[in-house]
Coordinates of N, CA and C in Angstrom, one line a residue:
X557 N -14.2 -71.9 -244.2 CA -15.5 -71.5 -244.5 C -16.6 -72.4 -244.1
X558 N -16.4 -73.7 -244.5 CA -17.5 -74.6 -244.3 C -17.6 -74.7 -242.7
X559 N -16.6 -74.8 -242.0 CA -16.7 -74.9 -240.5 C -17.4 -73.8 -239.9
X560 N -17.1 -72.6 -240.5 CA -17.8 -71.3 -239.9 C -19.5 -71.4 -240.2
X561 N -19.8 -71.9 -241.4 CA -21.2 -71.9 -241.7 C -21.8 -72.9 -240.9
X562 N -21.1 -74.1 -240.6 CA -21.8 -75.1 -239.9 C -22.0 -74.8 -238.4
X563 N -21.0 -73.9 -237.9 CA -21.1 -73.4 -236.4 C -22.3 -72.4 -236.4
X564 N -22.4 -71.4 -237.4 CA -23.5 -70.5 -237.4 C -24.8 -71.3 -237.4
X565 N -24.9 -72.3 -238.2 CA -26.0 -73.0 -238.2 C -26.5 -73.7 -236.9
X566 N -25.4 -74.3 -236.3 CA -25.6 -74.9 -235.2 C -26.1 -74.0 -234.0
X567 N -25.5 -72.8 -233.9 CA -25.9 -71.8 -232.8 C -27.3 -71.2 -233.1
X568 N -27.8 -71.3 -234.3 CA -29.1 -70.8 -234.5 C -30.2 -71.5 -233.7
X569 N -30.0 -72.8 -233.4 CA -30.8 -73.5 -232.5 C -31.0 -73.0 -231.1
X570 N -29.8 -72.2 -230.6 CA -29.9 -71.7 -229.3 C -30.6 -70.3 -229.3
X571 N -31.1 -69.8 -230.4 CA -31.6 -68.4 -230.4 C -32.8 -68.5 -229.5
X572 N -32.8 -67.5 -228.4 CA -33.8 -67.4 -227.5 C -34.0 -68.5 -226.6
X573 N -33.1 -69.5 -226.6 CA -33.1 -70.5 -225.6 C -32.9 -69.9 -224.1
X574 N -33.5 -70.7 -223.2 CA -33.7 -70.1 -221.8 C -33.0 -71.0 -220.8
X575 N -32.6 -70.3 -219.8 CA -32.0 -71.0 -218.5 C -32.2 -70.2 -217.4
X576 N -32.6 -71.0 -216.4 CA -33.0 -70.3 -215.1 C -31.9 -70.7 -214.1
X577 N -31.2 -69.8 -213.3 CA -30.2 -70.0 -212.4 C -30.6 -69.4 -211.0
X578 N -30.6 -70.1 -209.9 CA -30.9 -69.6 -208.6 C -29.7 -69.1 -207.9
X579 N -29.7 -67.8 -207.6 CA -28.5 -67.1 -207.3 C -28.4 -67.1 -205.6
X580 N -29.4 -67.9 -205.0 CA -29.3 -67.9 -203.5 C -30.6 -67.2 -202.9
X581 N -31.1 -66.2 -203.7 CA -32.2 -65.4 -203.3 C -33.4 -65.6 -204.2
X582 N -33.1 -65.5 -205.4 CA -34.2 -65.4 -206.3 C -33.7 -66.2 -207.7
X583 N -34.5 -66.5 -208.6 CA -34.1 -67.0 -209.9 C -33.7 -65.8 -210.9
X584 N -32.8 -66.1 -211.6 CA -32.3 -65.2 -212.7 C -32.5 -66.0 -213.9
X585 N -33.1 -65.5 -215.0 CA -33.5 -66.1 -216.2 C -32.6 -65.5 -217.4
X586 N -31.9 -66.4 -218.1 CA -31.2 -66.0 -219.2 C -31.7 -66.5 -220.6
X587 N -31.8 -65.5 -221.5 CA -32.3 -65.8 -222.9 C -31.2 -65.5 -223.8
X588 N -30.7 -66.5 -224.7 CA -29.6 -66.2 -225.6 C -30.0 -65.5 -226.9
X589 N -29.5 -64.2 -227.1 CA -29.8 -63.4 -228.1 C -29.0 -63.7 -229.2
X590 N -27.6 -63.8 -229.0 CA -26.7 -64.1 -230.1 C -25.4 -64.7 -229.6
X591 N -24.8 -65.4 -230.4 CA -23.4 -66.0 -230.2 C -22.5 -65.6 -231.3
X592 N -21.4 -65.0 -231.0 CA -20.4 -64.7 -232.0 C -19.1 -65.5 -231.6
X593 N -18.9 -66.5 -232.4 CA -17.8 -67.5 -232.3 C -16.4 -66.7 -232.6
X594 N -16.4 -65.9 -233.6 CA -15.2 -65.2 -234.1 C -14.8 -64.3 -233.0
X595 N -15.6 -63.6 -232.2 CA -15.2 -62.8 -231.0 C -15.2 -63.5 -229.7
X596 N -15.7 -64.8 -229.7 CA -15.8 -65.5 -228.4 C -16.7 -64.8 -227.5
X597 N -17.8 -64.4 -228.0 CA -18.8 -63.6 -227.1 C -20.2 -64.1 -227.3
X598 N -21.0 -64.1 -226.2 CA -22.4 -64.6 -226.1 C -23.2 -63.3 -225.6
X599 N -24.3 -63.0 -226.2 CA -25.2 -61.9 -225.8 C -26.4 -62.6 -225.3
X600 N -26.8 -62.2 -224.0 CA -27.9 -62.8 -223.4 C -28.8 -61.7 -222.8
X601 N -30.1 -62.0 -222.8 CA -31.0 -61.0 -222.0 C -31.2 -61.6 -220.7
X602 N -30.8 -60.9 -219.7 CA -30.9 -61.4 -218.3 C -32.0 -60.7 -217.5
X603 N -32.9 -61.6 -217.0 CA -34.1 -61.1 -216.3 C -33.7 -61.3 -214.7
X604 N -33.4 -60.3 -213.9 CA -33.1 -60.4 -212.6 C -34.0 -59.6 -211.7
X605 N -34.9 -60.1 -211.0 CA -35.8 -59.3 -210.0 C -36.6 -58.2 -210.8
X606 N -37.1 -58.7 -212.0 CA -37.9 -57.8 -212.6 C -37.3 -56.8 -213.6
X607 N -35.9 -56.8 -213.6 CA -35.1 -55.9 -214.4 C -34.5 -56.7 -215.6
X608 N -34.7 -56.3 -216.8 CA -34.1 -57.0 -218.0 C -33.0 -56.2 -218.6
X609 N -31.9 -56.9 -218.7 CA -30.7 -56.3 -219.2 C -30.1 -57.2 -220.3
X610 N -29.5 -56.6 -221.5 CA -28.9 -57.2 -222.5 C -27.5 -57.1 -222.3
X611 N -26.8 -58.2 -221.9 CA -25.3 -58.2 -221.6 C -24.5 -59.2 -222.5
X612 N -23.4 -58.8 -222.9 CA -22.4 -59.5 -223.7 C -21.4 -60.1 -222.7
X613 N -21.2 -61.4 -222.7 CA -20.2 -62.0 -221.9 C -19.2 -62.7 -222.7
X614 N -17.9 -62.9 -222.2 CA -17.0 -63.7 -222.8 C -17.4 -65.3 -222.9
X615 N -17.3 -65.8 -224.0 CA -17.5 -67.3 -224.2 C -16.3 -68.0 -224.0
X616 N -16.3 -69.0 -223.1 CA -15.2 -69.7 -222.9 C -15.4 -71.3 -223.0
X617 N -14.4 -72.0 -223.1 CA -14.5 -73.4 -223.4 C -13.8 -74.2 -222.2
X618 N -14.4 -75.3 -221.7 CA -13.7 -76.0 -220.6 C -12.9 -77.2 -221.2
X619 N -12.3 -78.0 -220.3 CA -11.3 -78.9 -220.8 C -12.2 -80.1 -221.6
X620 N -13.5 -80.2 -221.5 CA -14.3 -81.2 -222.2 C -14.8 -80.6 -223.5
X621 N -14.6 -79.3 -223.8 CA -15.1 -78.7 -225.0 C -16.3 -78.1 -224.8
X622 N -16.9 -78.1 -223.7 CA -18.3 -77.3 -223.5 C -18.1 -75.8 -223.4
X623 N -19.0 -75.2 -224.0 CA -19.0 -73.7 -224.0 C -19.8 -73.2 -222.8
X624 N -19.3 -72.1 -222.1 CA -19.9 -71.5 -221.0 C -19.5 -70.1 -220.8
X625 N -20.2 -69.3 -220.0 CA -19.8 -68.0 -219.6 C -19.9 -67.9 -218.1
X626 N -19.2 -66.9 -217.6 CA -19.3 -66.7 -216.1 C -20.2 -65.6 -215.8
X627 N -21.1 -65.9 -214.7 CA -22.0 -64.9 -214.2 C -21.8 -64.6 -212.8
X628 N -22.1 -63.3 -212.3 CA -22.1 -62.9 -210.9 C -20.8 -62.7 -210.4
X629 N -20.7 -62.4 -209.0 CA -19.5 -62.0 -208.3 C -18.7 -63.4 -208.1
X630 N -19.4 -64.5 -208.0 CA -18.8 -65.8 -207.8 C -18.5 -66.5 -209.0
X631 N -18.5 -65.8 -210.2 CA -18.2 -66.3 -211.5 C -18.7 -67.7 -211.7
X632 N -20.1 -67.9 -211.5 CA -20.7 -69.2 -211.7 C -20.7 -69.5 -213.1
X633 N -20.3 -70.7 -213.6 CA -20.2 -71.1 -214.9 C -21.6 -71.5 -215.4
X634 N -22.0 -70.9 -216.4 CA -23.3 -71.1 -217.1 C -23.1 -71.8 -218.4
X635 N -23.5 -73.0 -218.4 CA -23.1 -73.8 -219.7 C -24.1 -73.6 -220.8
X636 N -23.8 -73.5 -222.0 CA -24.7 -73.3 -223.1 C -25.6 -74.4 -223.3
X637 N -25.0 -75.7 -223.1 CA -25.8 -76.9 -223.3 C -27.0 -77.0 -222.3
X638 N -26.9 -76.3 -221.1 CA -28.0 -76.3 -220.0 C -29.3 -75.4 -220.6
X639 N -29.1 -74.7 -221.6 CA -30.2 -73.8 -222.1 C -31.2 -74.9 -222.8
X640 N -32.5 -74.4 -222.6 CA -33.5 -75.3 -223.3 C -34.3 -74.3 -224.2
X641 N -35.0 -74.8 -225.1 CA -35.8 -74.0 -226.0 C -37.0 -73.5 -225.4
X642 N -37.1 -72.1 -225.5 CA -38.1 -71.4 -224.9 C -39.5 -71.7 -225.4
X643 N -40.5 -71.9 -224.6 CA -41.9 -72.4 -224.9 C -42.6 -71.2 -225.5

């Protein structure tokens, strides 16, 4: 129980955090809407060429313990720690 509470508190700092990814043609912006550790899911608002979509991705962990999700046809790893607080 204590671990779940501390994880929930830790992920609150990521709420609406932002990350920009260059896909080769244009920038795609991600904003974290929510993280569900129990389901290993992350929900992000994706802004891609003027279109905004709210998408849930599988949340994965690499060998170093860093959390990420995969985006696009090339399954680019987007790490949670790369997100910054939205201004």
